[in-house]
Short mmCIF file of C-alpha atoms and ligand atoms in Angstrom, two decimals:
data_model
loop_
_atom_site.label_atom_id
_atom_site.label_comp_id
_atom_site.label_asym_id
_atom_site.label_seq_id
_atom_site.Cartn_x
_atom_site.Cartn_y
_atom_site.Cartn_z
CA MET A 17 -8.72 -44.80 -18.05
CA ASN A 18 -9.99 -44.25 -14.52
CA SER A 19 -6.64 -44.49 -12.79
CA TYR A 20 -3.05 -44.99 -13.94
CA ILE A 21 -1.97 -45.47 -10.32
CA GLU A 22 -4.33 -48.45 -9.94
CA LYS A 23 -3.70 -49.80 -13.43
CA VAL A 24 0.03 -50.18 -12.87
CA ASP A 25 -0.24 -50.72 -9.09
CA PHE A 26 2.13 -47.79 -8.72
CA PHE A 27 2.49 -47.91 -4.92
CA LYS A 28 2.83 -51.73 -4.83
CA GLY A 29 0.31 -52.12 -2.03
CA ASN A 30 1.69 -49.22 0.04
CA ASP A 31 -0.85 -46.68 1.27
CA PRO A 32 -0.10 -43.31 -0.42
CA GLU A 33 -1.65 -41.59 2.59
CA ALA A 34 0.91 -43.31 4.83
CA ILE A 35 3.74 -42.24 2.49
CA ALA A 36 2.44 -38.65 2.58
CA LYS A 37 2.23 -38.74 6.38
CA GLU A 38 5.67 -40.25 6.88
CA TYR A 39 7.61 -38.09 4.40
CA GLY A 40 5.36 -35.03 4.26
CA THR A 41 4.01 -33.34 1.14
CA PRO A 42 4.80 -32.41 -1.52
CA VAL A 43 6.73 -35.58 -2.20
CA TYR A 44 7.99 -37.12 -5.44
CA VAL A 45 7.31 -40.88 -5.41
CA CYS A 46 9.41 -42.91 -7.85
CA SER A 47 8.82 -46.48 -9.00
CA GLU A 48 12.00 -48.53 -9.38
CA GLU A 49 10.18 -51.05 -11.57
CA ILE A 50 8.72 -48.56 -14.06
CA ILE A 51 11.94 -46.57 -14.37
CA ARG A 52 14.00 -49.72 -14.94
CA LYS A 53 11.53 -50.91 -17.58
CA HIS A 54 11.80 -47.67 -19.56
CA MET A 55 15.58 -47.64 -19.24
CA HIS A 56 15.67 -51.19 -20.56
CA ASP A 57 13.39 -50.22 -23.51
CA VAL A 58 15.74 -47.46 -24.67
CA SER A 59 18.73 -49.79 -24.48
CA GLN A 60 17.05 -51.84 -27.24
CA VAL A 61 16.45 -49.09 -29.82
CA ILE A 62 19.20 -50.40 -32.12
CA ILE A 63 20.07 -54.10 -32.01
CA LYS A 64 21.74 -54.75 -35.35
CA TYR A 65 24.67 -52.31 -34.95
CA PRO A 66 26.90 -51.23 -32.06
CA TYR A 67 24.71 -48.96 -29.93
CA THR A 68 24.52 -47.29 -26.54
CA ALA A 69 21.62 -45.39 -25.04
CA ASN A 70 22.85 -42.39 -23.09
CA TYR A 71 20.41 -41.39 -20.35
CA SER A 72 20.15 -37.59 -20.50
CA VAL A 73 20.50 -36.84 -16.82
CA LYS A 74 19.09 -33.32 -16.93
CA ALA A 75 15.65 -34.95 -16.83
CA ASN A 76 16.31 -36.31 -13.34
CA THR A 77 19.67 -36.25 -11.59
CA ASN A 78 18.73 -38.06 -8.39
CA ILE A 79 21.81 -40.18 -7.67
CA HIS A 80 19.66 -43.24 -6.90
CA ILE A 81 18.07 -42.96 -10.34
CA LEU A 82 21.51 -42.56 -11.93
CA LYS A 83 22.48 -45.79 -10.19
CA LEU A 84 19.53 -47.54 -11.86
CA ALA A 85 20.82 -46.28 -15.22
CA LEU A 86 24.28 -47.64 -14.38
CA GLU A 87 22.81 -51.04 -13.50
CA GLU A 88 20.66 -51.10 -16.64
CA GLY A 89 23.83 -50.65 -18.70
CA LEU A 90 23.09 -47.15 -19.94
CA ASN A 91 25.73 -44.49 -20.51
CA CYS A 92 24.84 -40.88 -19.76
CA ASP A 93 24.98 -37.42 -21.22
CA ALA A 94 25.80 -34.49 -18.99
CA MET A 95 25.29 -30.83 -19.74
CA SER A 96 27.25 -29.23 -16.90
CA VAL A 97 30.06 -29.90 -14.44
CA GLY A 98 27.38 -30.33 -11.77
CA GLU A 99 25.81 -33.16 -13.75
CA ILE A 100 29.24 -34.79 -14.22
CA LYS A 101 29.75 -34.62 -10.46
CA MET A 102 26.39 -36.33 -9.88
CA LEU A 103 27.46 -39.09 -12.28
CA GLU A 104 30.80 -39.46 -10.48
CA ALA A 105 28.92 -39.82 -7.20
CA ALA A 106 26.66 -42.50 -8.73
CA GLY A 107 29.73 -44.49 -9.81
CA PHE A 108 29.87 -43.79 -13.55
CA PRO A 109 33.35 -44.16 -15.07
CA TYR A 110 34.40 -41.24 -17.27
CA ASP A 111 34.25 -43.28 -20.47
CA ARG A 112 30.50 -43.74 -19.92
CA ILE A 113 29.85 -39.98 -19.79
CA PHE A 114 29.35 -37.77 -22.84
CA PHE A 115 29.64 -34.05 -22.04
CA ILE A 116 27.33 -31.95 -24.26
CA PRO A 117 27.55 -28.44 -22.85
CA ASN A 118 26.43 -25.11 -24.22
CA ASN A 119 28.40 -21.85 -23.83
CA VAL A 120 30.80 -23.02 -21.11
CA SER A 121 33.83 -21.35 -19.57
CA ASP A 122 37.44 -22.51 -19.91
CA GLU A 123 37.27 -23.90 -16.38
CA GLU A 124 34.21 -26.02 -17.15
CA MET A 125 35.74 -27.37 -20.37
CA GLN A 126 38.99 -28.05 -18.57
CA TYR A 127 37.15 -30.14 -15.96
CA ALA A 128 36.11 -32.59 -18.69
CA ILE A 129 39.43 -32.46 -20.56
CA GLU A 130 41.44 -33.32 -17.44
CA ARG A 131 39.26 -36.38 -16.87
CA GLY A 132 39.30 -37.54 -20.48
CA ILE A 133 35.51 -37.12 -20.79
CA MET A 134 34.41 -36.99 -24.43
CA THR A 135 33.07 -33.50 -25.07
CA SER A 136 30.85 -32.18 -27.83
CA LEU A 137 31.32 -28.59 -28.97
CA ASP A 138 28.23 -26.70 -29.89
CA SER A 139 29.66 -23.77 -31.89
CA LEU A 140 32.73 -22.87 -33.91
CA SER A 141 33.68 -20.51 -31.10
CA GLN A 142 33.61 -23.30 -28.48
CA LEU A 143 35.49 -25.63 -30.84
CA LYS A 144 38.31 -23.05 -31.07
CA GLN A 145 38.23 -22.67 -27.29
CA PHE A 146 38.60 -26.45 -26.95
CA GLY A 147 41.52 -26.33 -29.43
CA GLU A 148 43.25 -23.63 -27.35
CA LEU A 149 42.86 -25.72 -24.19
CA ASN A 150 43.58 -29.13 -25.66
CA ARG A 151 45.68 -28.87 -28.83
CA GLY A 152 45.95 -32.28 -30.50
CA GLY A 153 42.87 -33.52 -28.64
CA LYS A 154 39.80 -35.50 -29.65
CA CYS A 155 36.23 -34.23 -29.45
CA ALA A 156 32.78 -34.28 -31.02
CA VAL A 157 30.74 -31.53 -32.66
CA ARG A 158 27.03 -30.91 -32.32
CA ILE A 159 25.39 -30.44 -35.69
CA ASN A 160 22.07 -28.71 -36.23
CA PRO A 161 20.39 -31.05 -38.71
CA GLY A 162 17.94 -28.38 -39.87
CA VAL A 163 14.92 -30.16 -38.36
CA GLY A 164 13.33 -29.45 -34.98
CA ALA A 165 10.45 -30.91 -32.95
CA GLY A 166 9.06 -30.78 -29.44
CA HIS A 167 5.99 -30.43 -27.23
CA CYS A 168 6.28 -26.63 -27.39
CA GLU A 169 8.46 -24.00 -29.04
CA LYS A 170 10.64 -23.53 -25.94
CA VAL A 171 12.01 -27.07 -26.18
CA VAL A 172 12.73 -27.23 -29.92
CA THR A 173 16.52 -27.37 -30.37
CA GLY A 174 16.98 -28.06 -34.09
CA GLY A 175 16.08 -26.00 -37.16
CA LYS A 176 16.56 -22.31 -37.84
CA LYS A 177 15.25 -20.76 -34.60
CA THR A 178 17.59 -22.16 -31.98
CA LYS A 179 20.83 -21.33 -30.19
CA PHE A 180 22.07 -24.92 -30.44
CA GLY A 181 24.44 -26.68 -32.80
CA ILE A 182 26.59 -25.88 -35.81
CA ALA A 183 24.77 -25.31 -39.11
CA GLU A 184 25.57 -27.51 -42.09
CA GLU A 185 26.96 -24.58 -44.07
CA ASP A 186 29.60 -23.99 -41.37
CA ILE A 187 31.04 -27.51 -41.59
CA PRO A 188 34.04 -26.44 -43.76
CA GLU A 189 35.07 -24.16 -40.89
CA ILE A 190 35.02 -27.13 -38.50
CA PHE A 191 37.70 -28.74 -40.65
CA GLU A 192 39.75 -25.54 -40.72
CA ILE A 193 39.68 -25.23 -36.93
CA CYS A 194 40.60 -28.91 -36.58
CA LYS A 195 43.60 -28.34 -38.84
CA GLU A 196 44.69 -25.25 -36.93
CA TYR A 197 44.58 -27.02 -33.54
CA ASP A 198 45.35 -30.56 -34.72
CA LEU A 199 41.99 -31.80 -33.40
CA THR A 200 40.35 -35.13 -34.28
CA ILE A 201 36.57 -35.28 -34.59
CA ALA A 202 35.65 -38.61 -33.00
CA GLY A 203 31.91 -38.18 -33.27
CA ILE A 204 29.01 -36.00 -34.27
CA ASN A 205 25.78 -35.51 -32.38
CA GLN A 206 22.44 -33.76 -32.62
CA HIS A 207 19.35 -33.20 -30.52
CA ILE A 208 16.28 -31.83 -32.28
CA GLY A 209 14.01 -31.19 -29.28
CA SER A 210 12.02 -32.79 -26.55
CA GLY A 211 8.71 -34.58 -26.16
CA PHE A 212 7.54 -35.41 -29.69
CA MET A 213 5.03 -38.24 -30.11
CA THR A 214 5.60 -39.16 -33.76
CA PRO A 215 8.96 -40.49 -34.98
CA ASP A 216 8.83 -38.63 -38.32
CA PRO A 217 10.89 -35.52 -37.48
CA TYR A 218 13.50 -37.60 -35.63
CA LEU A 219 13.85 -40.02 -38.54
CA GLN A 220 14.18 -37.06 -40.90
CA ALA A 221 16.92 -35.63 -38.68
CA VAL A 222 18.71 -39.00 -38.50
CA ASP A 223 18.64 -39.12 -42.27
CA ASN A 224 20.03 -35.58 -42.52
CA LEU A 225 22.75 -36.21 -39.92
CA LEU A 226 23.86 -39.40 -41.66
CA ARG A 227 24.10 -37.58 -44.97
CA ILE A 228 26.24 -34.94 -43.22
CA ALA A 229 28.29 -37.68 -41.52
CA LEU A 230 29.63 -38.76 -44.92
CA GLN A 231 31.74 -35.59 -44.90
CA PHE A 232 33.58 -36.78 -41.75
CA LYS A 233 36.22 -39.50 -42.04
CA ASP A 234 36.59 -42.33 -39.52
CA LEU A 235 33.87 -41.33 -37.10
CA GLU A 236 33.88 -43.45 -33.94
CA PHE A 237 30.30 -42.56 -33.07
CA ILE A 238 27.15 -40.80 -34.24
CA ASP A 239 24.63 -39.65 -31.64
CA PHE A 240 21.04 -38.96 -32.74
CA GLY A 241 19.89 -37.25 -29.54
CA GLY A 242 16.82 -37.82 -27.38
CA GLY A 243 13.32 -36.42 -27.34
CA TYR A 244 10.99 -39.46 -27.43
CA GLY A 245 7.73 -38.36 -25.84
CA ILE A 246 5.46 -40.01 -23.31
CA PRO A 247 1.64 -39.93 -23.17
CA TYR A 248 0.86 -37.11 -20.74
CA HIS A 249 -2.84 -37.30 -21.68
CA LYS A 250 -3.32 -40.90 -20.59
CA LEU A 251 -6.26 -40.45 -18.21
CA GLU A 252 -8.76 -38.30 -20.06
CA ASP A 253 -7.76 -39.04 -23.62
CA ASP A 254 -6.23 -42.53 -23.40
CA GLU A 255 -3.25 -41.16 -25.32
CA ALA A 256 -1.11 -43.94 -26.82
CA ASP A 257 2.59 -44.49 -26.01
CA TYR A 258 5.36 -43.22 -28.28
CA PRO A 259 5.35 -45.84 -31.09
CA MET A 260 8.73 -47.33 -30.17
CA GLU A 261 8.39 -50.54 -32.21
CA ASP A 262 7.31 -48.72 -35.36
CA PHE A 263 10.15 -46.23 -34.84
CA LYS A 264 12.73 -49.00 -34.54
CA LYS A 265 11.45 -50.68 -37.69
CA ARG A 266 11.71 -47.45 -39.67
CA LEU A 267 15.14 -46.56 -38.28
CA GLU A 268 16.85 -49.78 -39.32
CA PRO A 269 16.82 -49.34 -43.14
CA ILE A 270 18.13 -45.76 -42.73
CA LEU A 271 21.07 -47.12 -40.75
CA ASP A 272 21.59 -49.99 -43.25
CA TYR A 273 21.86 -47.52 -46.11
CA PHE A 274 24.38 -45.39 -44.21
CA VAL A 275 26.57 -48.30 -43.10
CA ASP A 276 26.67 -49.46 -46.70
CA SER A 277 27.74 -46.05 -47.99
CA TYR A 278 30.19 -45.30 -45.15
CA GLY A 279 31.78 -48.73 -45.39
CA LYS A 280 31.54 -49.44 -41.66
CA ALA A 281 29.23 -49.04 -38.69
CA PRO A 282 30.35 -46.52 -36.10
CA LEU A 283 28.87 -46.71 -32.60
CA PHE A 284 25.36 -45.27 -32.75
CA LYS A 285 23.95 -43.46 -29.72
CA SER A 286 20.68 -41.93 -28.61
CA GLU A 287 20.06 -39.66 -25.62
CA PRO A 288 16.64 -40.09 -24.07
CA GLY A 289 15.87 -38.31 -20.81
CA ARG A 290 12.10 -37.94 -20.43
CA TYR A 291 11.27 -41.39 -21.81
CA CYS A 292 13.39 -43.08 -19.11
CA VAL A 293 11.94 -41.40 -16.07
CA ALA A 294 8.73 -39.40 -16.66
CA GLU A 295 6.13 -42.13 -16.20
CA GLY A 296 7.90 -43.70 -13.24
CA VAL A 297 7.23 -40.80 -10.88
CA VAL A 298 4.04 -39.48 -9.26
CA LEU A 299 4.05 -36.19 -7.34
CA LEU A 300 1.83 -36.19 -4.25
CA GLY A 301 0.50 -32.96 -2.75
CA ARG A 302 -2.03 -32.07 -0.06
CA VAL A 303 -5.08 -29.89 -0.72
CA HIS A 304 -5.23 -27.13 1.90
CA ALA A 305 -8.11 -25.01 0.58
CA VAL A 306 -11.07 -25.11 -1.79
CA LYS A 307 -12.92 -22.02 -2.95
CA GLN A 308 -15.11 -20.35 -5.57
CA ASN A 309 -13.89 -17.14 -7.18
CA ALA A 310 -16.24 -15.34 -9.59
CA GLY A 311 -17.92 -18.60 -10.50
CA HIS A 312 -14.68 -20.54 -10.87
CA ALA A 313 -13.82 -23.43 -8.56
CA TYR A 314 -10.25 -23.64 -7.22
CA ALA A 315 -8.46 -26.26 -5.14
CA GLY A 316 -5.24 -25.01 -3.57
CA CYS A 317 -2.51 -27.50 -2.72
CA ASP A 318 1.12 -27.48 -1.61
CA ILE A 319 2.56 -28.25 -5.06
CA GLY A 320 3.63 -24.79 -6.12
CA MET A 321 5.36 -23.80 -9.34
CA ASN A 322 8.60 -24.07 -7.34
CA VAL A 323 7.96 -27.83 -7.02
CA LEU A 324 6.73 -28.52 -10.57
CA VAL A 325 7.31 -25.63 -12.97
CA ARG A 326 6.31 -27.35 -16.22
CA PRO A 327 2.63 -26.26 -16.24
CA SER A 328 3.47 -22.59 -15.67
CA MET A 329 6.56 -22.59 -17.85
CA TYR A 330 5.31 -24.51 -20.89
CA ASP A 331 1.56 -24.82 -20.30
CA SER A 332 2.34 -28.51 -19.91
CA TRP A 333 -0.38 -30.95 -19.06
CA HIS A 334 -0.04 -33.41 -16.18
CA ASP A 335 -2.95 -35.75 -15.49
CA VAL A 336 -4.29 -35.45 -11.95
CA GLU A 337 -5.74 -38.17 -9.72
CA VAL A 338 -7.53 -37.37 -6.48
CA LEU A 339 -6.92 -39.63 -3.48
CA ARG A 340 -9.02 -39.74 -0.33
CA ALA A 341 -8.12 -41.94 2.65
CA GLY A 342 -5.45 -43.57 0.50
CA LYS A 343 -7.86 -44.58 -2.32
CA VAL A 344 -8.16 -43.11 -5.81
CA VAL A 345 -11.49 -41.26 -6.12
CA SER A 346 -13.40 -42.60 -9.13
CA ARG A 347 -13.79 -40.45 -12.23
CA ASP A 348 -17.48 -41.44 -12.58
CA SER A 349 -18.67 -37.99 -11.61
CA LEU A 350 -16.58 -34.99 -12.61
CA GLU A 351 -16.66 -31.21 -12.17
CA THR A 352 -14.61 -28.39 -13.63
CA ILE A 353 -11.97 -27.07 -11.27
CA THR A 354 -8.57 -25.36 -11.37
CA LEU A 355 -5.84 -26.95 -9.27
CA CYS A 356 -3.31 -24.42 -8.07
CA GLY A 357 -0.27 -24.16 -5.81
CA ASN A 358 0.78 -21.99 -2.87
CA ILE A 359 3.09 -19.52 -4.60
CA CYS A 360 2.52 -15.79 -4.89
CA GLU A 361 1.97 -15.73 -8.67
CA SER A 362 -1.25 -15.82 -10.68
CA GLY A 363 0.45 -18.25 -13.05
CA ASP A 364 0.91 -20.78 -10.25
CA LEU A 365 -1.65 -23.16 -11.79
CA LEU A 366 -1.12 -26.91 -12.10
CA ALA A 367 -4.25 -27.84 -14.00
CA LYS A 368 -6.57 -25.20 -15.39
CA ASP A 369 -10.33 -25.78 -15.75
CA ARG A 370 -9.83 -29.52 -15.47
CA LYS A 371 -12.58 -32.14 -15.24
CA LEU A 372 -11.82 -33.85 -11.92
CA PRO A 373 -13.70 -35.72 -9.22
CA LYS A 374 -14.93 -33.34 -6.51
CA ILE A 375 -11.90 -32.24 -4.46
CA GLU A 376 -12.17 -31.73 -0.70
CA LYS A 377 -9.82 -30.03 1.73
CA GLY A 378 -7.43 -32.67 3.10
CA ASP A 379 -7.43 -34.79 -0.09
CA LEU A 380 -4.20 -35.81 -1.72
CA VAL A 381 -3.65 -34.95 -5.37
CA ALA A 382 -1.32 -37.08 -7.48
CA LEU A 383 0.27 -35.45 -10.52
CA LEU A 384 1.24 -38.13 -12.99
CA ASP A 385 4.33 -38.36 -15.19
CA ALA A 386 6.35 -36.07 -12.95
CA GLY A 387 9.70 -37.86 -13.23
CA ALA A 388 11.24 -35.81 -16.01
CA TYR A 389 12.09 -32.15 -15.46
CA GLY A 390 10.20 -32.26 -12.16
CA TRP A 391 12.55 -32.16 -9.17
CA SER A 392 15.44 -31.23 -11.49
CA MET A 393 13.70 -27.91 -12.25
CA CYS A 394 12.58 -27.20 -8.66
CA SER A 395 13.43 -23.90 -7.03
CA THR A 396 13.20 -22.39 -3.58
CA TYR A 397 11.02 -19.49 -4.79
CA ASN A 398 9.04 -17.87 -1.97
CA SER A 399 11.69 -19.42 0.34
CA ARG A 400 10.04 -22.80 0.14
CA PRO A 401 12.38 -25.74 0.76
CA ARG A 402 12.51 -28.28 -2.06
CA PRO A 403 10.57 -31.54 -1.58
CA ALA A 404 11.66 -35.04 -0.64
CA GLU A 405 11.85 -37.94 -3.07
CA VAL A 406 11.09 -41.54 -2.17
CA MET A 407 11.31 -44.72 -4.21
CA VAL A 408 8.93 -47.66 -4.16
CA MET A 409 11.38 -50.51 -4.62
CA LYS A 410 10.75 -53.65 -6.68
CA ASP A 411 10.23 -55.63 -3.46
CA GLY A 412 7.53 -53.16 -2.32
CA SER A 413 9.62 -51.41 0.34
CA VAL A 414 9.71 -47.60 0.32
CA LYS A 415 13.07 -45.83 0.52
CA LEU A 416 13.83 -42.15 1.07
CA ILE A 417 16.11 -41.18 -1.83
CA ARG A 418 16.43 -37.45 -1.15
CA ARG A 419 15.46 -35.80 2.08
CA ARG A 420 13.30 -32.70 2.12
CA GLU A 421 15.26 -29.47 2.23
CA THR A 422 15.03 -27.66 5.58
CA TYR A 423 14.84 -23.99 6.48
CA GLU A 424 18.39 -24.41 7.86
CA ASP A 425 19.50 -25.55 4.37
CA LEU A 426 18.06 -22.32 2.97
CA MET A 427 19.96 -20.24 5.57
CA ARG A 428 23.27 -22.06 4.95
CA LEU A 429 24.43 -19.75 2.17
CA PHE A 430 24.39 -16.57 4.25
N1 LLP B 24 20.17 -34.43 -25.34
C1 LLP B 24 20.29 -33.09 -25.30
C2 LLP B 24 21.46 -32.47 -25.88
C3 LLP B 24 19.29 -32.33 -24.68
O1 LLP B 24 19.41 -31.01 -24.65
C4 LLP B 24 18.17 -32.97 -24.12
C5 LLP B 24 17.10 -32.19 -23.47
C6 LLP B 24 18.09 -34.37 -24.18
C7 LLP B 24 19.12 -35.07 -24.81
C8 LLP B 24 16.97 -35.17 -23.59
O2 LLP B 24 15.74 -34.87 -24.16
P1 LLP B 24 14.45 -35.75 -23.72
O3 LLP B 24 14.67 -37.16 -24.18
O4 LLP B 24 14.34 -35.67 -22.25
O5 LLP B 24 13.30 -35.12 -24.41
N2 LLP B 24 12.41 -28.94 -19.49
C9 LLP B 24 11.70 -29.35 -20.68
C10 LLP B 24 12.55 -30.24 -21.55
C11 LLP B 24 13.88 -29.61 -21.92
C12 LLP B 24 14.79 -30.58 -22.64
C13 LLP B 24 16.18 -30.08 -22.68
N3 LLP B 24 17.10 -30.92 -23.41
C14 LLP B 24 10.41 -30.02 -20.27
O6 LLP B 24 10.11 -30.06 -19.07
O7 LLP B 24 9.64 -30.48 -21.11
#
């Protein structure tokens, strides 16, 4: 593919150069249409049985994006009190929030308990803590289904090498704690990892979780977690989408078998984050320098690892398009170059030894698929204010949805 931006008409006729000039760079540009489409897709994963898709807000907590999730009928999962507060601000009622924290304090747990937010406990220790705080209460437990998957080891959250979830062999202790504190287990959940492109490990985990579910009486819900990947290698390798239709077809008989054995269908849930938002956001940056160093070509832009940490943190790949005078430069003639940021770290590389059209000082670079774990993982490292976010609306207008941080904002805490 020569250009994803052109293929999907990402900017809806707006000039990206004008957006960059008006809002400055780096700037995250979101597409209302693409995000809504992906949110709609995940709401259709299970049709035959009661089902809700919970958008996993850690991928992108911009309140305007949360409002799209609300309008598309999604529920949400939150991992922290901060994320619950973002959901409150977006207008989510508490019964549409599922709190799935990890290693939280009494105060954090209490925040959810006081608001009646369904909470999942991730260890026997946190289940006891919940019992102490809310004797006679209702909650969920996060089970480790023994299977993990993800785009790299750091994002695998199921299986033997992870801090998450309660192992199958510890389930008898769950029942003991419930008895001691008079707790009711309303649901069980899992999350095996993030960014897998084949449904096999997820289906295996669903199968395992449903087998485990038979040990729990009267479950109101079973949550299979998120993790559906997106094709980050779309430009150079024409990578295919996550096979959603095939996945749905293979999921249905597994659910049928369970519903038959359990005698009823609880509410099924999934928890996609990345799939909802990644492809609907492009990150624009300005190239400020080009140079050769010991035979290697570098282009230096204003997207540092503080703005998009995924390449330095996980060696993640983001396709890059080069824009000059508002137009995508064709990929007909390519050269090898490393695109880097403006942060004082050798690991501040966005795209290493990449085949790209010749880059000139003053060009814009567009990093694709930046909507998930992009802004939400930004930092102010090197005292750089965090970037603005804008949204290209369905009607083609462009709206500022988060202003750029200022130096005054950085000083505010002193
Ligand atoms: N549910 C739970 C309990 C999770 O921990 C996560 C992600 C999700 C759902 C959503 O997973 P998704 O559908 O987005 O794959 N920062 C990493 C990804 C970390 C994922 C953390 N948990 C990255 O940039 O690839």
